[in-house]
Amino acid sequence: NVIQRGFYVETPCHSLARPGKLMAGTRITLLQKAPDGFDFTIRTPGTPPRWVEMDQEMAHVWKLLTLEARRKDGPDLDKFTELALTFYFYYVNFGPLSRGTAATGYIAFFALMLSIGYEVHASPPEGTQVDWPAILTPRPSEFAAEVAEWIHPARQASSILDEAPNVAIVCDTARKMVQALNCMPLGS
């Protein structure tokens, strides 16, 4: 009878776009479940002000990623990786999807790395889910430093995008674009 009702704790999430600003991260909840149990869940507050804050963070990181990718002498691999992980950090803490936020964010991280010609050939260490360090670490730089230990050694230059078909040629009509998005054979 120690806990008579559910409660939550909210992880802190520090802003990169607005230094010194502390935002609401993820809510870790313990909810009473009849008849005599509890549910342990994570939730993200879906308030309009929070959507605005997280949009500002991700837009800021996107701008930094774009600037880094377009440097005349090419992107600094470590800096770009940190920014891609920072984007993942805010996306996971934002939690815009009811299911699949972590997986979608992880795919976005790999796509960002691929955009500058690098693949990451590593899985998280056994027993680790990448979203939990992002959720439980208050600053994106601390999260990036933690996962960099196994991400950095696994980065490899890649030409996979050079070998891929040109989307503008393959999907040259609206019909073909819709077919591609619906995983239908093109031309049917």
XYZ file of C-alpha atoms in Angstrom:
188
model
C 0.000 0.000 0.000
C 2.948 2.317 -0.417
C 1.776 3.691 -3.750
C -1.932 4.456 -3.905
C -1.972 6.038 -7.351
C 0.147 6.407 -10.450
C 2.862 8.996 -10.905
C 5.523 10.081 -13.367
C 8.966 11.638 -13.496
C 10.008 13.805 -16.408
C 13.512 13.645 -17.802
C 15.244 16.979 -18.412
C 16.119 17.924 -21.978
C 18.553 20.820 -22.489
C 18.189 23.074 -25.507
C 20.935 23.503 -28.066
C 19.096 26.237 -29.973
C 18.430 28.244 -26.813
C 21.338 27.671 -24.405
C 20.232 27.614 -20.781
C 16.662 26.592 -21.649
C 15.439 23.394 -19.997
C 12.638 21.570 -21.800
C 10.366 18.695 -20.862
C 11.862 15.413 -21.986
C 10.123 12.059 -21.690
C 7.747 11.064 -18.906
C 8.527 7.761 -17.236
C 5.277 6.649 -15.640
C 4.063 4.098 -13.149
C 0.299 3.699 -13.469
C -1.931 1.634 -11.239
C -3.615 -1.197 -13.104
C -6.552 -3.104 -11.689
C -6.821 -5.287 -9.808
C -3.465 -5.089 -8.028
C -0.732 -4.279 -10.527
C 1.095 -1.400 -12.180
C 2.101 -0.496 -15.733
C 5.554 0.989 -16.343
C 5.401 3.186 -19.453
C 7.083 6.060 -21.196
C 5.051 8.947 -22.542
C 5.762 12.245 -24.152
C 3.723 15.350 -23.448
C 1.881 16.260 -26.658
C 1.209 19.900 -25.895
C 1.318 22.568 -28.620
C 4.057 24.581 -26.820
C 6.222 21.464 -26.580
C 5.741 20.767 -30.304
C 6.942 24.315 -31.018
C 9.994 23.893 -28.755
C 11.019 20.573 -30.254
C 10.450 21.878 -33.782
C 12.836 24.742 -32.982
C 15.450 22.299 -31.692
C 15.260 19.964 -34.671
C 15.186 22.863 -37.158
C 18.287 24.306 -35.470
C 20.133 20.983 -35.625
C 19.007 20.488 -39.238
C 20.496 23.873 -40.148
C 23.791 22.913 -38.456
C 23.788 19.549 -40.268
C 23.187 21.290 -43.598
C 25.982 23.798 -43.004
C 28.380 21.023 -41.984
C 27.483 18.834 -44.979
C 28.017 21.739 -47.406
C 31.435 22.852 -46.155
C 33.760 23.556 -49.070
C 36.396 21.157 -47.774
C 33.781 18.525 -46.914
C 32.110 17.769 -43.617
C 34.113 17.012 -40.503
C 33.086 13.386 -39.895
C 33.154 13.592 -36.088
C 31.227 16.870 -36.021
C 28.632 15.632 -38.500
C 28.205 12.382 -36.552
C 27.661 14.348 -33.335
C 25.050 16.519 -35.064
C 23.279 13.471 -36.543
C 23.177 11.921 -33.062
C 21.914 15.234 -31.681
C 19.066 15.153 -34.194
C 18.269 11.611 -33.029
C 18.408 12.764 -29.383
C 15.789 15.474 -29.907
C 13.619 13.289 -32.116
C 13.488 10.526 -29.497
C 12.828 12.983 -26.680
C 10.125 14.615 -28.780
C 8.467 11.237 -29.358
C 6.129 12.348 -32.163
C 4.906 8.842 -33.009
C 2.738 6.676 -30.776
C 4.877 3.659 -31.744
C 8.168 3.411 -33.576
C 9.734 6.769 -32.720
C 13.088 5.234 -31.725
C 13.313 3.020 -34.813
C 12.301 5.858 -37.142
C 14.851 8.173 -35.539
C 17.553 5.509 -35.808
C 16.812 5.086 -39.517
C 17.048 8.879 -39.903
C 20.476 8.801 -38.208
C 21.712 6.170 -40.685
C 20.248 8.158 -43.599
C 21.996 11.332 -42.425
C 25.317 9.494 -42.286
C 24.686 7.998 -45.712
C 23.979 11.495 -47.071
C 27.652 12.377 -46.582
C 28.900 9.030 -47.902
C 29.278 6.977 -44.712
C 27.646 3.789 -43.523
C 27.626 2.741 -39.884
C 28.187 -1.005 -39.559
C 27.383 -1.570 -35.900
C 24.600 -2.630 -33.651
C 24.222 -1.247 -30.152
C 26.071 -3.213 -27.483
C 24.154 -6.212 -26.194
C 21.433 -5.199 -23.765
C 21.375 -1.620 -25.062
C 18.584 0.195 -26.844
C 19.844 3.473 -28.285
C 16.730 5.416 -27.282
C 17.180 4.862 -23.538
C 20.525 6.692 -23.286
C 18.928 9.516 -25.329
C 15.950 9.637 -22.985
C 17.957 9.393 -19.769
C 20.778 11.771 -20.721
C 19.871 15.447 -20.270
C 22.224 16.930 -22.895
C 22.676 15.861 -26.520
C 26.467 16.230 -26.318
C 26.600 13.755 -23.410
C 24.410 11.288 -25.312
C 26.537 11.630 -28.466
C 29.736 11.062 -26.474
C 28.278 7.929 -24.880
C 27.202 6.235 -28.109
C 30.229 7.495 -30.059
C 32.264 4.810 -28.298
C 30.723 2.155 -30.546
C 29.444 4.335 -33.445
C 32.756 6.011 -34.386
C 34.772 2.821 -35.010
C 31.935 1.440 -37.159
C 31.811 4.298 -39.700
C 32.964 3.354 -43.192
C 33.118 5.361 -46.382
C 30.465 4.143 -48.801
C 29.580 4.498 -52.455
C 26.163 2.869 -52.108
C 24.347 6.068 -53.137
C 26.469 6.304 -56.279
C 25.244 2.825 -57.219
C 21.559 3.557 -56.513
C 19.233 4.500 -59.378
C 18.413 8.159 -59.909
C 14.989 8.663 -58.303
C 14.176 11.579 -60.630
C 14.528 9.222 -63.610
C 12.935 6.095 -62.124
C 9.983 7.978 -60.590
C 9.466 10.609 -63.266
C 5.669 10.823 -62.945
C 3.296 11.349 -60.028
C 1.859 7.877 -60.645
C 5.276 6.232 -60.343
C 6.010 8.228 -57.160
C 2.793 7.003 -55.544
C 3.515 3.443 -56.702
C 6.976 3.598 -55.165
C 5.595 4.883 -51.863
C 3.004 2.091 -51.858
C 5.636 -0.564 -52.702
C 3.927 -1.419 -55.987
C 5.806 -2.524 -59.095
C 6.434 0.506 -61.303
C 4.523 0.596 -64.572
C 1.590 -1.543 -63.449
